[in-house]
Amino acid sequence: MDRTAAAERAQKLREELCYHNYRYYVCDDPVISDAEYDRAFAELAAIESSFPELVAPDSPTQRVGAAPVAYLPKYAHRLPMLSLQNVTSAGELADFEGRIRRLLELEATVPIRFVTEPKVDGVAIELVYVQGLLTSASTRGDGITGEDITPNARTIRTVPLRLFASPAGPAVPELLEVRGEVYIGRSAFETVNQRRLEAGEELYANPRNLAAGSLRQLDPRETAARPLDVFCYALGTVKGVALTSQWQLLQTLPSWGLPTNGEARQCDSIAAVEAEFRSLAARRDDLAYEIDGMVVKVDDFGLQERLGAISRSPRWAVAYKFPAREATTQLVDIVASVGRTGVITPVAVIAAVEVGGVTVSRATLHNLDEVRKKDVRIGDWILVRRAGDVIPEVVKPIKERRTGAERVFEMPEKCPVCGAAVVRDEGEVAFRCSAGLQCAAQRKEMLRHFASRDALNIDGMGEKLIDQLVDRGLVASRADLLSLTAATLANLDRMGEKSAANLVAAIDHAKHTTLARLVYALGIRHIGERTARALADYAGALDHLAAMSVAELTAIADVGPVVAASVHAFFADESVVEEIRRLRQAGATWPETARAAAGATVAAAAAGARPSSSVSRKTDFVIAGADAGSKAQKAAQLGVRILSEEDFLALLGAAPLS
Ligand code: IVH
């Protein structure tokens, strides 16, 4: 290939790769296969190595590998990068609108349109494109001067190295300064922190710190190793395009290849903004990245200009903040708490503090390994975090605040509840009380779980009541709980005749349950509600389930070897068999299905098949019982072979099970 042909080919490959990169990373909707992409990439790299002078700054080969720098150069923003004033209540949001109306002299009847965007918890960045080519990237800094992080920004897959025009949008402008937020997704954050924990390195407090740290690396290869991402949401200086509103901006940026946040909304009134805030708060935990609030912007750029800015914040926008999910507080003590399965968990007793909108006085430390790795000590100042519904956790100690009076936590040698020896199984992280259900703590947890909402759902059977029943020796087993009488209950603290009668009625009601609930209620290790349902659906009857081998259990969809071994070991225990007999005696019932194909399913599983309740093209056989109906029909459509149970068992050389 001569130089001219190579230059042309390289140009074409760059454009293609740039577009496919956008389809893959920004749209999440690739139009070519990974192999085709890799082939084009390799071809471009080969041309560039034969003709090094053809290496262009927007070549996808230039995303990684820039040499480390000694320091980050300063970068002066052409237009200051502003920050936002916060509001934290509907009242303050209404004040924001009131101020705008006053300044613009708008009557309450004239609508103002707003745009809302999630306030992604990351780092503000400015990207500068000259004639469509990425020429610089900088951090916000103090808003006037930031740091030049161009080589690092180039490694972010969703930052286009060159803009392109789409048929539906305007031409690529002469100059585009676009601002946005660089962030790291929640799961990537957890992966990085987990790795640091294993390596004994200090943890990042939150995704924002990680994103900031990654973006400000002196070695771009370090940045490249962190899965950073970006959402664009504002303009600096622009030349060569006229945009009139925030909403139009958010539609236009992607047409040039720049990613925007899909959760942005247009709102026609401040009431609609308030409704969107509530809706976003409800969606918060479902997003793949952390957000700390919602940014509210006046949509119209003309109105924005009339409103202007005071000191460092625009008058036309605010950040409507969620309650913070992190707080610092003091670790008063670490106590050992005994759970349902006897696992002893170190729990942090902390000076009460508000986290994520609720007051917290305890936080989990997971296990002793984690206490050691995080080097958390009694008396430390700590960072606690409460994400969504999960239990608050101790993120890390603030070592700078240590006085020397802090104490290291030791796991007790005896169970703090029953005094039995504490043991640690070979290869396990957890410490456990060796007394099993002889331990009152485990017994109480077992009963609490049994009566809980997703298990038997005994209305009114709360924690305090179970404590009393166990402490007074009135209840030792699940069957005892179901056999309680109004006379026994009426003797307890704060229990009148009426409530005793209500409770007995609730017990009677809860006795008639389903197999799935019962299996979950038994509190078998590793069996959550979903797995319990899968086991129940599959086995149809408790005795079937109890009789299944580990191999048969493993063949059930979603059941792995750990779960299978746990179920098998549970039912192999004599005392469990006895407990189930006593539950039945106490009047517990659950409908069981002697499924038409149950015999075949068990035999198939034993023969190494993976039985499934749905039919697809991948299905080898469908074994049709009397009520096969739609599935047999689907099998026929897909050309999947249909067998009767007898035929199938004959095929396996097995005898039908009852
Ligand atoms: S607009 C003049 N939009 O919040 C408008 N900011 O305190 C300037 N942020 O420094 C910012 N998501 O780092 C805007 N959708 C969004 C944002 C956002 C996050 C950050 C940004 C800024 C800070 C404002």
XYZ file of C-alpha atoms and ligand atoms in Angstrom:
682
model
C 0.000 0.000 0.000
C 1.386 3.424 -0.873
C 1.230 6.305 1.534
C -1.783 7.982 -0.099
C -3.816 4.787 -0.081
C -2.771 4.124 3.522
C -3.803 7.636 4.590
C -7.203 7.224 2.979
C -7.741 3.789 4.442
C -6.645 4.954 7.914
C -9.056 7.891 7.762
C -11.913 5.595 6.807
C -11.075 3.095 9.566
C -10.866 5.873 12.183
C -14.300 7.170 11.239
C -15.804 3.702 11.311
C -14.213 2.743 14.601
C -15.255 6.037 16.153
C -18.858 5.404 15.124
C -18.840 1.789 16.329
C -17.259 2.835 19.600
C -20.187 5.232 20.039
C -22.724 2.531 19.165
C -21.110 0.136 21.626
C -20.294 2.335 24.618
C -22.723 5.223 24.378
C -25.803 3.628 22.787
C -25.167 0.166 24.221
C -26.429 -1.025 20.825
C -23.555 -2.221 18.609
C -24.161 -2.729 14.912
C -21.098 -4.893 14.249
C -19.643 -7.852 16.124
C -16.726 -7.538 18.534
C -14.607 -9.610 16.146
C -15.295 -7.224 13.255
C -14.400 -4.269 15.468
C -11.180 -5.952 16.559
C -10.263 -6.689 12.958
C -10.722 -3.064 11.873
C -8.786 -1.904 14.947
C -5.903 -4.264 14.148
C -5.833 -3.093 10.538
C -5.603 0.545 11.617
C -2.879 -0.247 14.151
C -0.907 -2.041 11.419
C -1.163 0.941 9.051
C -0.113 3.299 11.834
C 2.916 1.200 12.664
C 4.041 1.188 8.998
C 3.339 4.931 8.630
C 3.808 6.465 12.103
C 3.197 9.940 10.681
C -0.393 8.872 10.009
C -1.181 8.437 13.699
C -3.952 11.009 14.269
C -5.022 12.368 17.673
C -8.539 10.984 17.138
C -7.329 7.497 16.341
C -8.907 4.942 18.687
C -5.407 3.504 19.103
C -4.577 6.702 21.012
C -6.979 6.130 23.896
C -4.452 4.328 26.049
C -0.743 4.327 26.507
C 0.190 7.992 26.792
C 3.304 8.433 28.901
C 3.020 9.465 32.556
C 3.440 13.140 33.426
C 5.260 14.750 36.368
C 2.346 16.984 37.311
C -1.039 18.060 35.932
C -0.728 21.396 34.084
C -3.150 24.207 34.954
C -6.000 24.970 32.613
C -7.827 28.314 32.524
C -11.519 27.958 31.624
C -12.712 30.417 28.988
C -15.978 30.721 30.914
C -16.076 30.024 34.646
C -17.470 26.633 35.646
C -20.227 27.433 38.114
C -21.522 25.399 41.009
C -25.089 25.097 42.256
C -27.004 26.276 45.287
C -28.727 23.467 47.175
C -32.353 23.073 48.159
C -33.484 20.289 50.466
C -37.269 20.612 50.707
C -40.392 21.257 48.658
C -40.616 24.653 50.383
C -37.122 25.667 49.293
C -37.881 24.484 45.762
C -40.998 26.659 45.740
C -38.854 29.614 46.942
C -36.531 28.985 43.996
C -39.447 29.315 41.601
C -40.752 32.366 43.478
C -37.389 34.115 43.097
C -37.321 33.354 39.385
C -40.819 34.759 38.890
C -39.937 37.917 40.779
C -36.743 38.493 38.815
C -38.413 37.831 35.486
C -41.593 39.663 36.546
C -43.700 36.699 35.521
C -47.274 36.247 36.798
C -48.087 32.913 38.436
C -50.284 32.094 35.437
C -47.388 32.190 32.948
C -45.820 28.723 32.849
C -42.067 28.234 33.225
C -40.591 25.097 31.800
C -37.855 23.264 33.711
C -35.499 20.429 32.907
C -34.548 17.982 35.659
C -31.451 15.790 35.570
C -30.049 13.342 38.107
C -27.188 14.922 40.029
C -24.630 12.233 39.386
C -22.070 11.954 42.150
C -18.874 12.370 40.168
C -16.390 14.996 39.064
C -17.149 17.941 36.798
C -15.165 18.003 33.570
C -14.880 20.293 30.563
C -14.188 18.865 27.110
C -13.107 21.173 24.305
C -13.738 20.222 20.681
C -12.194 22.341 17.922
C -13.591 21.514 14.474
C -14.962 18.350 16.086
C -11.603 17.165 17.404
C -11.066 16.674 21.139
C -8.289 19.116 21.962
C -8.439 19.384 25.716
C -10.111 18.099 28.834
C -9.929 19.720 32.238
C -11.279 19.449 35.754
C -13.349 22.214 37.303
C -10.743 23.196 39.902
C -11.898 26.418 41.564
C -14.169 27.120 38.603
C -11.744 29.619 37.033
C -8.669 27.415 36.748
C -8.697 23.640 36.648
C -6.191 20.955 35.721
C -5.467 19.695 32.251
C -6.305 15.995 32.209
C -6.514 15.473 28.432
C -4.512 12.202 28.234
C -6.647 10.760 31.036
C -9.970 11.833 29.521
C -8.945 10.196 26.240
C -8.982 6.818 27.981
C -12.696 7.134 28.807
C -14.491 5.046 26.218
C -17.586 7.232 26.145
C -15.630 10.445 25.515
C -15.565 10.837 21.723
C -12.152 11.722 20.306
C -13.924 13.266 17.316
C -17.510 14.450 17.005
C -19.661 13.513 14.059
C -22.878 14.921 12.645
C -26.008 12.772 12.502
C -28.641 13.194 9.784
C -31.221 14.362 12.347
C -29.001 16.909 14.127
C -27.039 20.081 13.377
C -23.537 20.127 11.879
C -20.547 19.729 14.211
C -19.761 23.234 15.523
C -16.500 25.069 14.972
C -15.897 25.238 18.730
C -17.694 23.306 21.420
C -16.888 23.466 25.098
C -19.087 20.912 26.747
C -19.327 20.213 30.477
C -20.332 17.046 32.160
C -19.772 14.662 34.994
C -17.216 11.870 35.013
C -18.375 9.064 37.256
C -17.827 5.414 38.052
C -20.677 2.923 38.255
C -21.713 1.398 41.559
C -20.617 -2.143 40.737
C -17.239 -1.020 39.342
C -16.755 0.979 42.543
C -17.465 -2.073 44.653
C -15.112 -4.234 42.597
C -12.277 -1.722 42.968
C -12.850 -1.409 46.722
C -13.110 -5.167 47.211
C -9.770 -5.570 45.462
C -8.242 -2.882 47.650
C -9.639 -4.565 50.753
C -8.012 -7.856 49.722
C -4.747 -6.040 49.062
C -4.867 -4.299 52.436
C -5.110 -0.882 50.786
C -7.219 1.979 52.053
C -10.768 2.025 50.698
C -12.295 4.808 48.638
C -15.062 6.401 50.658
C -17.449 6.687 47.700
C -17.636 6.520 43.890
C -16.986 10.251 43.624
C -13.632 9.983 45.380
C -12.699 7.068 43.189
C -13.690 8.925 40.013
C -11.759 12.020 41.137
C -8.698 9.976 42.068
C -8.801 8.087 38.767
C -9.188 11.209 36.660
C -6.268 12.978 38.337
C -3.735 10.156 37.889
C -0.331 11.183 36.578
C -0.156 7.951 34.604
C -2.974 7.724 32.029
C -2.592 3.941 32.023
C -3.858 3.972 35.607
C -6.887 5.966 34.506
C -7.464 3.567 31.616
C -7.712 0.688 34.099
C -10.659 2.350 35.905
C -14.037 2.020 34.194
C -14.898 5.734 34.093
C -17.878 7.077 32.250
C -19.326 10.489 31.460
C -22.658 12.301 31.125
C -22.654 15.703 29.376
C -25.082 18.391 30.545
C -23.895 21.944 29.942
C -22.069 24.269 27.577
C -19.083 26.569 27.893
C -18.194 28.675 24.863
C -19.641 27.553 21.533
C -19.187 28.798 17.989
C -21.070 27.687 14.951
C -24.323 26.390 16.396
C -27.318 28.102 17.952
C -29.165 26.228 20.666
C -32.093 27.747 22.508
C -32.859 25.460 25.426
C -31.421 22.890 27.824
C -33.777 20.249 26.455
C -32.595 20.963 22.918
C -28.996 20.728 24.149
C -29.684 17.314 25.694
C -31.168 16.121 22.384
C -28.322 17.561 20.305
C -25.268 16.340 22.242
C -25.913 12.640 21.504
C -26.326 13.475 17.805
C -22.642 14.485 17.896
C -21.675 11.352 19.817
C -21.679 12.868 23.321
C -23.490 10.829 26.001
C -26.264 12.409 28.060
C -28.267 11.025 30.952
C -31.431 9.203 29.904
C -33.193 10.107 33.154
C -33.522 13.818 32.278
C -37.112 15.099 32.111
C -38.924 18.189 30.920
C -41.372 19.588 33.503
C -44.026 22.208 32.806
C -44.429 23.419 36.372
C -42.631 23.394 39.699
C -45.250 20.887 40.923
C -44.145 18.549 38.136
C -40.528 19.089 39.241
C -41.471 18.128 42.797
C -43.245 14.982 41.502
C -40.193 14.073 39.431
C -37.969 14.511 42.487
C -40.050 11.939 44.356
C -40.050 9.607 41.411
C -36.279 9.907 41.014
C -35.778 9.284 44.741
C -37.779 6.064 44.315
C -35.656 5.037 41.307
C -32.394 5.969 43.032
C -31.335 2.462 44.007
C -32.151 1.030 40.589
C -29.666 3.282 38.815
C -26.264 1.816 37.976
C -24.505 4.878 39.440
C -24.749 6.935 42.623
C -26.725 10.147 42.522
C -26.970 12.624 45.354
C -29.924 14.627 44.157
C -31.617 16.169 41.152
C -30.510 19.265 39.256
C -33.371 21.591 38.293
C -32.705 23.998 35.424
C -34.847 26.650 33.733
C -35.168 25.183 30.248
C -35.088 28.318 28.102
C -31.580 29.713 27.460
C -33.061 33.207 26.936
C -34.577 33.126 30.426
C -31.326 31.688 31.827
C -29.439 34.646 30.426
C -31.906 37.148 31.885
C -31.573 35.494 35.288
C -27.758 35.411 35.271
C -25.583 34.314 38.157
C -24.664 35.502 41.631
C -21.110 34.892 42.829
C -20.386 31.349 41.666
C -23.903 29.968 41.091
C -26.490 30.531 38.397
C -29.889 31.898 39.489
C -31.592 29.627 36.968
C -30.633 26.277 38.470
C -30.494 24.506 41.839
C -29.428 21.128 43.158
C -32.359 19.463 44.952
C -30.455 17.187 47.320
C -31.306 13.797 48.739
C -30.379 13.119 52.372
C -26.669 12.220 52.530
C -25.851 8.530 52.621
C -22.610 8.949 54.501
C -21.749 10.408 57.837
C -18.853 10.422 60.254
C -19.373 9.425 63.842
C -17.619 7.691 66.699
C -17.428 3.946 67.197
C -18.437 3.443 70.819
C -18.108 -0.339 70.952
C -18.022 -3.504 68.899
C -20.371 -6.222 70.136
C -20.662 -9.828 68.999
C -24.157 -10.623 67.799
C -25.439 -14.194 67.334
C -27.580 -14.801 64.255
C -30.103 -17.440 63.216
C -27.530 -19.891 61.977
C -25.210 -19.244 64.920
C -22.889 -16.971 62.974
C -21.337 -14.382 65.231
C -21.147 -10.989 63.591
C -19.221 -8.015 64.920
C -21.678 -5.131 65.139
C -20.553 -1.541 65.551
C -22.317 0.432 68.257
C -21.989 4.021 67.105
C -22.824 7.469 68.437
C -26.263 8.119 66.886
C -26.020 9.930 63.569
C -28.345 10.684 60.662
C -27.518 8.746 57.488
C -29.691 8.689 54.380
C -32.561 10.309 56.256
C -32.701 7.984 59.284
C -30.951 7.990 62.630
C -28.520 5.138 62.939
C -26.880 3.776 66.100
C -25.612 0.417 64.855
C -23.732 -0.619 61.744
C -22.483 -3.947 60.463
C -18.831 -4.868 60.236
C -19.620 -8.143 58.407
C -16.936 -10.369 59.941
C -13.641 -10.397 61.795
C -11.563 -10.512 58.599
C -13.150 -7.285 57.499
C -12.606 -5.635 60.895
C -8.932 -6.522 60.574
C -8.556 -5.511 56.932
C -10.268 -2.175 57.505
C -8.357 -1.825 60.764
C -11.415 -0.542 62.608
C -10.848 -0.052 66.343
C -13.130 0.681 69.266
C -13.080 4.432 69.889
C -12.268 5.298 66.239
C -13.964 8.058 64.296
C -15.492 6.243 61.349
C -17.254 6.823 58.065
C -20.622 5.056 57.886
C -22.731 4.578 54.800
C -26.296 3.488 54.318
C -27.169 2.740 50.690
C -30.862 2.155 50.046
C -32.549 -0.379 52.271
C -29.390 -2.153 53.274
C -28.039 -2.218 56.811
C -25.678 0.688 57.499
C -22.038 -0.319 57.241
C -18.756 0.951 58.567
C -16.799 2.050 55.495
C -13.484 2.890 57.152
C -11.831 4.443 60.164
C -10.580 8.004 59.971
C -7.079 7.243 61.109
C -6.065 10.917 61.210
C -8.370 11.369 64.186
C -6.859 8.633 66.342
C -5.694 9.572 69.831
C -3.954 6.315 70.716
C -6.709 5.302 73.150
C -8.448 3.109 70.530
C -8.718 -0.612 71.230
C -8.518 -3.614 68.899
C -11.602 -5.871 68.869
C -11.203 -9.576 69.711
C -13.798 -12.212 68.879
C -15.095 -13.742 72.149
C -14.094 -17.352 72.783
C -17.496 -18.118 74.295
C -20.908 -17.371 72.813
C -22.081 -14.124 74.421
C -25.589 -15.576 74.779
C -25.221 -19.206 75.869
C -21.549 -19.469 76.806
C -20.830 -22.383 74.453
C -17.511 -22.462 72.605
C -17.156 -20.256 69.538
C -15.765 -22.165 66.562
C -14.521 -21.271 63.128
C -15.055 -23.867 60.408
C -12.096 -24.770 58.236
C -11.830 -22.330 55.331
C -14.784 -20.216 56.507
C -14.708 -16.545 57.326
C -17.487 -16.794 59.889
C -17.241 -17.626 63.567
C -20.137 -19.584 64.954
C -21.644 -20.577 68.301
C -21.223 -24.333 68.613
C -24.427 -24.910 70.610
C -26.813 -24.952 67.636
C -30.438 -24.599 68.656
C -29.487 -25.124 72.295
C -28.354 -21.499 72.153
C -31.220 -19.180 73.060
C -30.067 -16.549 70.551
C -30.169 -19.024 67.691
C -33.463 -20.394 68.872
C -34.988 -16.924 68.985
C -33.658 -16.053 65.533
C -34.948 -19.364 64.181
C -38.427 -18.659 65.567
C -38.385 -15.022 64.423
C -37.571 -16.178 60.927
C -40.232 -18.896 61.060
C -42.939 -16.373 62.002
C -41.704 -13.577 59.709
C -43.730 -12.040 56.919
C -42.253 -13.948 53.983
C -42.223 -17.192 55.981
C -45.335 -18.316 57.912
C -46.411 -14.710 58.434
C -47.812 -15.020 61.962
C -49.377 -11.630 62.472
C -48.438 -10.149 65.872
C -45.632 -12.614 66.646
C -42.950 -9.970 67.131
C -39.399 -10.034 68.383
C -40.190 -9.067 71.999
C -42.852 -11.721 72.282
C -40.546 -14.447 70.995
C -37.852 -13.297 73.443
C -40.297 -13.708 76.314
C -41.563 -17.080 75.130
C -38.050 -18.481 74.832
C -36.724 -16.840 78.021
C -39.620 -18.280 80.043
C -39.070 -21.714 78.519
C -42.550 -21.750 76.970
C -41.346 -22.319 73.432
C -38.290 -24.200 72.244
C -39.265 -25.306 68.751
C -41.271 -24.164 65.747
C -43.924 -26.737 66.569
C -44.197 -25.286 70.104
C -44.903 -21.903 68.536
C -47.776 -23.356 66.525
C -49.158 -25.140 69.610
C -49.471 -22.031 71.816
C -52.792 -21.630 73.589
C -54.601 -18.473 74.632
C -54.212 -19.514 78.282
C -50.407 -19.680 78.010
C -50.210 -16.426 76.098
C -52.489 -14.544 78.481
C -49.877 -14.951 81.235
C -47.264 -12.930 79.359
C -46.378 -9.274 79.943
C -48.595 -6.770 78.178
C -50.902 -9.463 76.863
C -54.633 -9.212 77.476
C -57.172 -11.947 76.816
C -58.246 -10.249 73.633
C -54.745 -10.026 72.160
C -54.014 -13.604 73.253
C -57.106 -14.753 71.367
C -56.120 -12.697 68.328
C -52.683 -14.215 68.337
C -54.030 -17.757 68.529
C -56.285 -16.926 65.578
C -53.252 -15.584 63.684
C -51.338 -18.778 64.435
C -54.239 -20.894 63.217
C -54.418 -18.846 60.042
C -50.647 -19.069 59.436
C -50.628 -22.860 59.912
C -52.302 -23.257 56.539
C -49.476 -22.240 54.323
C -47.727 -23.136 51.074
C -44.826 -25.499 50.522
C -42.632 -22.627 49.297
C -43.273 -20.595 52.451
C -42.689 -23.622 54.642
C -39.379 -24.456 52.942
C -38.271 -20.848 53.368
C -39.580 -20.779 56.985
C -37.460 -23.798 57.920
C -34.467 -21.490 57.681
C -32.191 -23.854 55.777
C -28.769 -22.269 55.296
C -28.351 -20.486 51.955
C -32.056 -20.821 51.110
C -33.693 -17.481 50.426
C -37.264 -16.958 49.390
C -36.585 -17.393 45.692
C -34.658 -20.619 46.069
C -37.329 -21.943 48.418
C -39.897 -21.324 45.717
C -37.753 -23.069 43.097
C -37.308 -26.076 45.385
C -41.003 -26.238 46.214
C -42.070 -25.881 42.578
C -39.717 -28.591 41.578
C -40.275 -31.128 44.334
C -44.012 -30.614 44.697
C -44.034 -32.288 48.110
C -41.897 -31.949 51.226
C -41.118 -35.662 51.395
C -39.901 -35.561 47.806
C -37.625 -32.678 48.607
C -36.308 -34.392 51.729
C -35.536 -37.546 49.746
C -33.651 -35.871 46.889
C -29.970 -36.550 46.384
C -27.408 -33.776 45.999
C -27.158 -34.599 42.285
C -30.916 -34.283 41.788
C -30.990 -31.019 43.709
C -28.131 -29.591 41.688
C -30.069 -30.266 38.503
C -32.754 -27.748 39.519
C -32.367 -24.417 37.753
C -30.750 -21.831 40.106
C -29.562 -24.462 42.581
C -25.799 -24.748 42.835
C -23.684 -27.265 44.744
C -23.597 -25.218 47.975
C -27.373 -24.889 48.145
C -27.868 -28.527 47.182
C -25.481 -29.740 49.878
C -27.160 -27.517 52.443
C -30.660 -28.807 51.637
C -29.480 -32.382 51.664
C -27.657 -32.025 54.987
C -30.654 -30.275 56.534
C -33.097 -33.094 55.831
C -30.532 -35.755 56.746
C -30.727 -34.466 60.337
C -32.932 -36.707 62.532
C -34.135 -33.770 64.598
C -35.422 -32.060 61.457
C -37.454 -35.109 60.521
C -38.870 -35.130 64.033
C -39.610 -31.383 63.912
C -41.522 -31.770 60.642
C -43.542 -34.609 62.158
C -44.369 -32.352 65.112
C -45.303 -29.443 62.840
C -47.830 -31.665 61.114
C -49.091 -32.839 64.476
C -49.512 -29.207 65.561
C -51.833 -28.769 62.586
C -49.556 -27.242 59.982
C -50.728 -27.961 56.437
C -49.526 -27.049 52.976
C -50.916 -28.255 49.684
C -48.665 -30.710 47.914
C -48.799 -31.622 44.266
C -48.056 -35.104 43.145
C -46.986 -33.698 39.808
C -47.742 -35.775 36.745
C -44.166 -35.757 35.585
C -42.507 -35.698 39.002
C -41.241 -39.244 38.678
C -39.793 -38.518 35.295
C -38.242 -35.272 36.490
C -36.471 -36.909 39.381
C -35.239 -39.763 37.207
C -34.130 -37.320 34.504
C -32.233 -35.225 37.014
C -30.598 -38.321 38.425
C -29.518 -39.247 34.897
C -27.786 -35.874 34.570
C -30.449 -33.979 32.613
C -31.372 -30.374 33.407
C -35.144 -30.429 33.737
C -36.922 -27.170 32.992
C -40.526 -26.075 33.227
C -40.372 -24.060 30.016
C -39.900 -25.131 26.418
C -37.391 -23.575 24.062
C -35.543 -24.488 20.896
C -32.759 -25.828 23.118
C -35.050 -28.355 24.793
C -34.202 -31.956 23.921
C -37.446 -33.644 25.003
C -40.769 -32.614 26.422
C -42.311 -35.144 28.749
C -46.011 -34.572 28.588
C -48.302 -35.558 31.414
C -52.087 -35.385 31.320
C -52.160 -31.562 31.604
C -49.318 -30.725 29.203
C -51.535 -28.365 27.139
C -49.754 -25.263 25.865
C -46.266 -26.616 26.436
C -46.860 -29.673 24.305
C -48.266 -27.333 21.683
C -45.180 -25.115 21.815
C -42.934 -28.165 21.655
C -44.768 -29.319 18.537
C -44.317 -25.873 16.947
C -40.608 -25.868 17.713
C -40.169 -29.411 16.496
C -39.097 -30.633 19.946
C -39.675 -34.358 20.559
C -42.612 -35.176 22.869
C -42.612 -38.292 25.048
C -45.051 -39.754 27.530
C -43.701 -40.334 31.025
C -43.715 -44.118 30.468
C -41.782 -43.810 27.201
C -39.244 -41.573 28.815
C -38.697 -43.794 31.838
C -38.377 -46.761 29.521
C -35.756 -44.789 27.619
C -33.822 -44.257 30.832
C -34.329 -47.855 31.851
C -35.869 -46.622 35.089
C -39.034 -47.699 36.829
C -41.787 -45.114 37.313
C -41.800 -43.540 40.774
C -45.108 -43.570 42.576
S -25.062 21.850 35.956
C -24.268 26.076 36.011
N -25.973 19.407 35.838
O -23.004 19.369 40.513
C -24.563 24.630 36.079
N -24.246 19.886 37.412
O -22.690 22.059 42.373
C -23.444 23.876 36.581
N -23.495 17.945 38.690
O -20.066 21.082 39.742
C -23.672 22.478 36.791
N -24.830 16.484 37.752
O -20.176 18.594 39.208
C -25.117 20.233 36.441
N -26.846 17.273 35.598
C -25.982 18.113 36.198
C -25.077 17.686 37.202
C -24.230 18.616 37.790
C -23.870 16.668 38.651
C -22.440 18.491 39.599
C -21.366 19.250 38.891
C -21.354 20.607 39.508
C -22.098 20.406 40.770
C -22.886 21.651 41.111
